[in-house]
């Protein structure tokens, strides 16, 4: 029986690794046409969206879920958890947030963390939570927990999970990661199917896990290329990747043929891709401000210009899709599986994201083996710089 009353569980976290790790998206990125991709619909986690009108109803229902959490056999009381969070991780958690945390208390942090842990434990056992509203809104909760600035530091969840289990060790950290990965595999085709296994040693938040597992070289295309429909007129062919195990960033361009992995675009994958893109943008922007060297999982084409894989993918798709006709081309070739209302919505999604690019996506990693006759027709209409690598036909 775990001893939930233990309060001597500690977790050593270097202060330098915690400060400002929980990002707040800039206003220009989360307003306008992108607003629905970055704001919670039903649940607020952490300080940034606290008091958001659409999440107020859920605050009452959080309490009903927490009743089930505190009633777990051997678990501690609410008061014990508040004291535990206050003593062990509240101040450290506040240091993680780069935005305004005024009014966010240790009790609020405890409630958010315990709610998530109870949700994960219930999901793992295929048990319903003790609240009808939460069950009905489970899909919306799932998507809200993917939002990049609707997060808790991972170590807070680790501390709470450790208290539930009575102690902390590597097994429990790995177990918690397994619960998170399993829970978010709801979007299996797009989510972990497109990544390698997460590294538990430096995980901080759900999007941060994806920084660890995203090991792919960014796709590379010349800037200013025409859309997919126009490229076909130039003789460029589009095919879905032959490799069924290809990740979504494994784009190749060889012998006049661009191969792009299949991507099912629906409401959920829009939210996930947009928030990964936003996180990737902030990480690359910070890196460009502080170093001239590329960080892990990034490429650099010139000093201080780090480009992440998600940013590169979005820039590529934004370049290829300028109108519904471009979407039709990619759908016909099996590259896009459009579950949105129409092709215009797909084009609008990628174009709106593409306009939010913070870093210059200049590429040199993909061999652009384009025949001279294609280049001649291409360059006769617009000035384009083609970066050629060592991959040859």
Coordinates of C-alpha atoms in Angstrom, one line a residue:
X1 CA 0.0 0.0 0.0
X2 CA 1.6 3.3 -1.0
X3 CA 2.1 5.8 1.8
X4 CA 0.4 8.9 0.4
X5 CA 1.2 10.8 3.6
X6 CA 4.9 10.9 3.0
X7 CA 6.1 14.5 2.5
X8 CA 9.9 13.8 2.3
X9 CA 9.9 13.2 -1.4
X10 CA 12.3 15.6 -3.1
X11 CA 13.3 16.2 -6.7
X12 CA 16.5 18.0 -7.6
X13 CA 16.0 20.4 -10.4
X14 CA 18.7 22.9 -11.5
X15 CA 17.3 26.4 -11.4
X16 CA 19.0 27.4 -14.7
X17 CA 17.1 24.6 -16.5
X18 CA 13.7 25.8 -15.2
X19 CA 13.5 29.5 -15.8
X20 CA 11.1 30.6 -18.6
X21 CA 10.6 27.1 -19.9
X22 CA 6.8 27.4 -20.0
X23 CA 6.3 29.8 -22.9
X24 CA 3.6 32.3 -23.5
X25 CA 2.9 32.7 -27.2
X26 CA 3.2 36.3 -28.6
X27 CA -0.1 38.0 -29.3
X28 CA 0.3 38.1 -33.0
X29 CA 0.5 34.3 -33.1
X30 CA -2.6 33.6 -31.0
X31 CA -4.9 36.2 -32.4
X32 CA -6.8 36.5 -35.6
X33 CA -7.4 33.4 -37.8
X34 CA -5.1 31.3 -35.5
X35 CA -7.0 32.1 -32.3
X36 CA -9.0 28.9 -32.2
X37 CA -5.8 26.8 -32.4
X38 CA -4.1 28.1 -29.3
X39 CA -6.9 28.9 -26.8
X40 CA -8.5 26.3 -24.5
X41 CA -12.2 25.5 -25.2
X42 CA -13.1 23.9 -21.9
X43 CA -10.2 23.6 -19.4
X44 CA -7.4 25.9 -18.2
X45 CA -4.2 24.4 -16.9
X46 CA -1.5 26.6 -15.4
X47 CA -1.7 30.4 -15.0
X48 CA -1.9 31.8 -18.6
X49 CA -5.6 31.0 -19.3
X50 CA -6.9 31.2 -15.7
X51 CA -10.3 32.9 -15.6
X52 CA -10.8 32.4 -19.4
X53 CA -14.6 32.6 -19.8
X54 CA -14.9 29.3 -21.7
X55 CA -13.1 27.4 -18.9
X56 CA -15.0 28.6 -15.9
X57 CA -17.6 25.9 -16.0
X58 CA -14.9 23.2 -15.8
X59 CA -13.5 24.6 -12.6
X60 CA -16.5 23.3 -10.7
X61 CA -16.2 19.9 -12.4
X62 CA -12.5 19.7 -11.6
X63 CA -13.5 19.5 -8.0
X64 CA -15.6 16.4 -8.7
X65 CA -12.7 14.7 -10.4
X66 CA -10.4 15.6 -7.5
X67 CA -12.9 14.0 -5.0
X68 CA -12.1 10.7 -6.7
X69 CA -8.4 11.4 -6.6
X70 CA -8.3 12.1 -2.9
X71 CA -10.4 9.1 -2.2
X72 CA -7.9 6.7 -3.7
X73 CA -6.8 4.1 -1.1
X74 CA -3.8 5.3 0.9
X75 CA -3.8 8.7 -0.7
X76 CA -3.3 11.9 1.3
X77 CA -5.8 14.7 1.9
X78 CA -6.3 17.9 0.0
X79 CA -4.6 19.8 2.8
X80 CA -1.6 17.5 2.7
X81 CA -1.2 18.0 -1.0
X82 CA -1.4 21.8 -0.8
X83 CA 1.3 21.8 1.8
X84 CA 3.3 19.3 -0.2
X85 CA 3.1 21.3 -3.4
X86 CA 3.9 24.6 -1.5
X87 CA 7.0 23.1 0.1
X88 CA 8.4 21.1 -2.8
X89 CA 7.6 22.6 -6.2
X90 CA 5.4 25.8 -6.2
X91 CA 8.2 28.4 -6.4
X92 CA 10.1 26.3 -8.8
X93 CA 7.1 26.0 -11.0
X94 CA 6.4 29.8 -11.0
X95 CA 10.0 30.3 -12.3
X96 CA 9.2 28.2 -15.3
X97 CA 6.6 30.6 -16.6
X98 CA 7.7 33.5 -18.7
X99 CA 4.3 35.2 -18.6
X100 CA 2.1 36.7 -15.9
X101 CA 1.5 34.3 -12.9
X102 CA -0.2 36.9 -10.6
X103 CA -3.0 35.2 -8.6
X104 CA -1.9 31.7 -9.4
X105 CA -1.6 29.9 -6.1
X106 CA -0.1 26.7 -4.8
X107 CA -3.6 25.3 -4.4
X108 CA -4.4 26.1 -8.0
X109 CA -1.2 24.3 -9.1
X110 CA -2.1 21.4 -6.9
X111 CA -5.6 21.2 -8.4
X112 CA -4.4 21.3 -12.0
X113 CA -1.7 18.7 -11.3
X114 CA -3.9 16.3 -9.4
X115 CA -6.6 16.6 -12.0
X116 CA -4.2 15.6 -14.8
X117 CA -2.8 12.7 -12.7
X118 CA -6.4 11.4 -11.9
X119 CA -7.3 11.7 -15.6
X120 CA -4.3 9.7 -16.6
X121 CA -4.8 7.0 -14.0
X122 CA -8.5 6.7 -14.9
X123 CA -7.7 6.5 -18.6
X124 CA -5.1 3.8 -18.0
X125 CA -7.5 1.6 -16.1
X126 CA -10.3 2.3 -18.6
X127 CA -12.3 3.8 -15.8
X128 CA -14.7 6.7 -16.1
X129 CA -14.0 9.9 -14.1
X130 CA -16.6 10.7 -11.4
X131 CA -18.2 13.5 -13.4
X132 CA -20.6 13.3 -16.4
X133 CA -19.6 16.7 -17.8
X134 CA -15.9 15.7 -17.9
X135 CA -16.8 12.5 -19.7
X136 CA -18.9 14.3 -22.3
X137 CA -16.2 16.9 -22.8
X138 CA -13.3 14.4 -22.8
X139 CA -12.3 15.1 -26.4
X140 CA -12.2 18.8 -25.8
X141 CA -10.1 18.3 -22.7
X142 CA -7.7 16.2 -24.7
X143 CA -7.1 18.9 -27.3
X144 CA -6.9 21.6 -24.6
X145 CA -4.1 19.7 -22.9
X146 CA -2.1 19.8 -26.2
X147 CA -2.0 23.6 -26.2
X148 CA 1.6 24.9 -25.8
X149 CA 0.8 27.6 -23.2
X150 CA -1.8 25.5 -21.3
X151 CA 0.7 23.4 -19.5
X152 CA 2.3 22.4 -16.2
X153 CA 6.0 21.8 -15.8
X154 CA 6.6 18.0 -16.0
X155 CA 8.4 17.9 -12.7
X156 CA 5.2 19.1 -10.9
X157 CA 3.4 16.0 -12.3
X158 CA 6.3 13.9 -11.3
X159 CA 6.2 15.1 -7.8
X160 CA 2.4 14.5 -7.5
X161 CA 2.7 11.1 -9.1
X162 CA 5.5 10.2 -6.7
X163 CA 3.3 11.2 -3.7
X164 CA 0.5 9.0 -5.0
X165 CA 2.9 6.1 -5.3
X166 CA 4.7 6.9 -2.0
X167 CA 8.1 7.5 -3.4
X168 CA 10.0 8.6 -6.5
X169 CA 12.3 6.6 -8.7
X170 CA 13.2 6.1 -12.3
X171 CA 10.5 3.5 -12.8
X172 CA 7.7 5.9 -11.7
X173 CA 9.1 8.7 -13.9
X174 CA 9.1 6.3 -16.9
X175 CA 5.6 5.0 -15.9
X176 CA 4.3 8.6 -15.9
X177 CA 5.7 9.2 -19.3
X178 CA 4.1 6.0 -20.5
X179 CA 0.7 7.2 -19.2
X180 CA 1.1 10.5 -21.0
X181 CA 2.3 9.0 -24.3
X182 CA -0.6 6.5 -24.2
X183 CA -3.2 9.1 -23.4
X184 CA -2.1 11.4 -26.2
X185 CA -1.8 8.5 -28.7
X186 CA -5.5 9.3 -29.4
X187 CA -4.2 10.9 -32.6
X188 CA -2.1 7.8 -33.3
X189 CA -1.6 8.5 -37.1
X190 CA -0.1 11.9 -36.4
X191 CA 1.2 11.8 -32.9
X192 CA 3.8 9.3 -31.7
X193 CA 3.6 7.4 -34.9
X194 CA 5.6 10.3 -36.4
X195 CA 8.2 10.4 -33.7
X196 CA 10.8 8.3 -31.9
X197 CA 10.4 7.3 -28.2
X198 CA 10.6 10.2 -25.7
X199 CA 13.5 10.8 -23.5
X200 CA 12.4 10.9 -19.9
X201 CA 15.6 12.5 -18.5
X202 CA 14.8 16.1 -19.5
X203 CA 11.0 16.1 -20.3
X204 CA 9.3 19.3 -19.0
X205 CA 5.9 19.6 -20.7
X206 CA 3.9 17.8 -23.4
X207 CA 5.3 19.8 -26.3
X208 CA 8.8 19.7 -24.7
X209 CA 8.6 15.9 -25.0
X210 CA 8.2 16.3 -28.7
X211 CA 11.4 18.4 -28.8
X212 CA 13.2 15.3 -27.4
X213 CA 11.7 12.8 -29.8
X214 CA 11.8 14.9 -32.9
X215 CA 15.0 13.6 -34.4
X216 CA 14.4 14.2 -38.1
X217 CA 16.3 16.5 -40.5
X218 CA 14.0 19.3 -41.7
X219 CA 12.7 19.1 -45.2
X220 CA 14.5 21.5 -47.5
X221 CA 13.0 23.5 -50.4
X222 CA 14.1 26.7 -52.2
X223 CA 12.3 29.8 -51.0
X224 CA 9.7 31.3 -53.3
X225 CA 8.8 28.1 -55.1
X226 CA 5.4 28.0 -56.9
X227 CA 2.5 26.0 -55.6
X228 CA 2.0 22.3 -56.2
X229 CA -0.4 22.8 -59.1
X230 CA 2.0 25.1 -60.9
X231 CA 5.0 22.9 -60.2
X232 CA 3.2 20.1 -62.0
X233 CA 3.0 22.3 -65.0
X234 CA 6.8 22.6 -64.8
X235 CA 7.1 18.8 -64.8
X236 CA 7.6 18.2 -61.1
X237 CA 5.8 15.1 -59.8
X238 CA 4.3 14.6 -56.3
X239 CA 4.1 11.2 -54.7
X240 CA 3.3 9.9 -51.2
X241 CA 6.4 8.4 -49.6
X242 CA 7.0 4.8 -50.5
X243 CA 8.3 4.0 -47.0
X244 CA 5.2 3.2 -45.0
X245 CA 7.2 4.0 -41.8
X246 CA 8.3 7.4 -43.0
X247 CA 7.8 10.2 -40.5
X248 CA 6.0 13.4 -41.5
X249 CA 9.2 15.3 -41.9
X250 CA 10.9 12.8 -44.2
X251 CA 10.5 14.8 -47.4
X252 CA 12.7 14.1 -50.4
X253 CA 13.1 15.7 -53.8
X254 CA 14.9 13.7 -56.5
X255 CA 14.6 13.1 -60.3
X256 CA 11.8 15.7 -60.6
X257 CA 9.8 13.9 -57.9
X258 CA 8.9 15.2 -54.5
X259 CA 7.9 12.5 -52.0
X260 CA 6.0 13.6 -48.9
X261 CA 4.6 11.4 -46.2
X262 CA 0.9 11.0 -45.8
X263 CA -0.8 13.5 -43.4
X264 CA -4.4 13.2 -42.2
X265 CA -5.6 16.7 -41.5
X266 CA -8.5 17.1 -39.2
X267 CA -9.5 19.3 -36.2
X268 CA -7.2 17.5 -33.8
X269 CA -4.1 17.3 -36.1
X270 CA -4.5 21.0 -36.9
X271 CA -4.3 21.8 -33.2
X272 CA -1.3 19.5 -32.6
X273 CA 0.7 20.7 -35.6
X274 CA 0.0 24.4 -34.9
X275 CA 1.1 24.1 -31.3
X276 CA 4.2 22.1 -32.2
X277 CA 5.0 24.8 -34.8
X278 CA 4.5 27.5 -32.2
X279 CA 6.8 25.7 -29.7
X280 CA 9.4 25.1 -32.4
X281 CA 9.3 28.8 -33.4
X282 CA 9.9 30.0 -29.8
X283 CA 12.7 27.5 -29.2
X284 CA 14.5 28.4 -32.4
X285 CA 14.0 32.1 -31.9
X286 CA 15.5 31.9 -28.4
X287 CA 18.4 29.9 -29.8
X288 CA 19.0 32.4 -32.5
X289 CA 19.2 35.2 -29.9
X290 CA 21.7 33.4 -27.7
X291 CA 24.0 31.4 -29.9
X292 CA 25.5 31.1 -33.3
X293 CA 25.6 27.3 -33.0
X294 CA 22.8 25.0 -34.0
X295 CA 21.1 23.2 -31.1
X296 CA 20.3 19.5 -31.1
X297 CA 17.6 18.5 -33.6
X298 CA 18.1 21.8 -35.6
X299 CA 20.0 22.7 -38.7
X300 CA 21.7 26.0 -39.5
X301 CA 22.4 27.5 -42.8
X302 CA 24.1 30.6 -41.5
X303 CA 25.2 31.8 -38.1
X304 CA 22.3 32.5 -35.7
X305 CA 19.7 31.0 -38.1
X306 CA 18.5 27.8 -36.4
X307 CA 15.5 26.1 -38.1
X308 CA 13.4 23.4 -36.4
X309 CA 11.9 20.4 -38.2
X310 CA 8.2 21.5 -37.6
X311 CA 8.9 25.0 -38.8
X312 CA 10.5 23.6 -41.9
X313 CA 7.6 21.3 -42.6
X314 CA 5.0 24.1 -42.2
X315 CA 7.1 26.5 -44.4
X316 CA 7.2 23.7 -47.1
X317 CA 3.5 23.1 -47.0
X318 CA 2.8 26.8 -47.0
X319 CA 5.0 27.2 -50.1
X320 CA 3.3 24.3 -51.9
X321 CA -0.3 25.3 -51.0
X322 CA -1.5 28.7 -52.3
X323 CA -5.0 27.8 -53.4
X324 CA -7.6 24.9 -53.4
X325 CA -6.1 23.6 -56.6
X326 CA -2.8 22.9 -54.8
X327 CA -4.6 21.0 -52.1
X328 CA -6.4 18.9 -54.8
X329 CA -3.1 17.9 -56.3
X330 CA -1.7 16.7 -52.9
X331 CA -5.0 14.9 -52.1
X332 CA -5.0 13.2 -55.5
X333 CA -1.5 11.8 -54.8
X334 CA -2.4 10.6 -51.4
X335 CA -0.2 13.0 -49.5
X336 CA -3.1 14.8 -47.8
X337 CA -6.2 13.1 -46.4
X338 CA -8.5 16.1 -45.9
X339 CA -11.2 15.7 -43.2
X340 CA -11.9 19.4 -43.0
X341 CA -14.9 21.0 -44.6
X342 CA -13.2 21.9 -47.9
X343 CA -9.9 22.5 -49.7
X344 CA -9.9 26.2 -49.0
X345 CA -9.8 25.5 -45.2
X346 CA -6.7 23.4 -45.7
X347 CA -5.0 26.2 -47.7
X348 CA -6.0 28.8 -45.1
X349 CA -4.6 26.7 -42.2
X350 CA -1.1 26.4 -43.7
X351 CA -1.0 29.9 -45.0
X352 CA -2.1 31.4 -41.7
X353 CA 0.6 29.4 -39.9
X354 CA 3.2 30.2 -42.5
X355 CA 2.7 33.9 -41.9
X356 CA 3.7 33.4 -38.2
X357 CA 7.2 32.3 -39.0
X358 CA 9.8 34.0 -36.7
X359 CA 12.9 32.5 -38.3
X360 CA 14.1 32.6 -41.8
X361 CA 13.7 29.1 -43.2
X362 CA 16.7 28.8 -45.5
X363 CA 17.5 25.2 -46.3
X364 CA 20.5 23.2 -47.6
X365 CA 19.8 19.6 -46.6
X366 CA 17.6 18.2 -49.4
X367 CA 19.1 17.4 -52.8
X368 CA 17.2 19.5 -55.4
X369 CA 18.0 17.4 -58.5
X370 CA 15.9 19.4 -60.9
X371 CA 16.5 19.0 -64.7
X372 CA 17.7 22.0 -66.6
X373 CA 14.6 22.2 -68.8
X374 CA 12.4 22.5 -65.7
X375 CA 14.7 25.1 -64.2
X376 CA 14.6 27.1 -67.4
X377 CA 10.8 27.2 -67.5
X378 CA 10.7 28.0 -63.8
X379 CA 13.3 30.8 -63.8
X380 CA 11.8 32.4 -66.8
X381 CA 8.9 33.5 -64.6
X382 CA 10.4 34.3 -61.3
X383 CA 13.8 34.6 -59.6
X384 CA 14.6 31.5 -57.5
X385 CA 17.7 30.3 -55.8
X386 CA 18.1 26.6 -55.8
X387 CA 20.3 25.1 -53.1
X388 CA 21.8 21.9 -54.4
X389 CA 23.3 19.2 -52.2
X390 CA 25.3 16.0 -52.8
X391 CA 22.2 13.8 -53.4
X392 CA 22.3 13.2 -57.2
X393 CA 20.3 11.2 -59.5

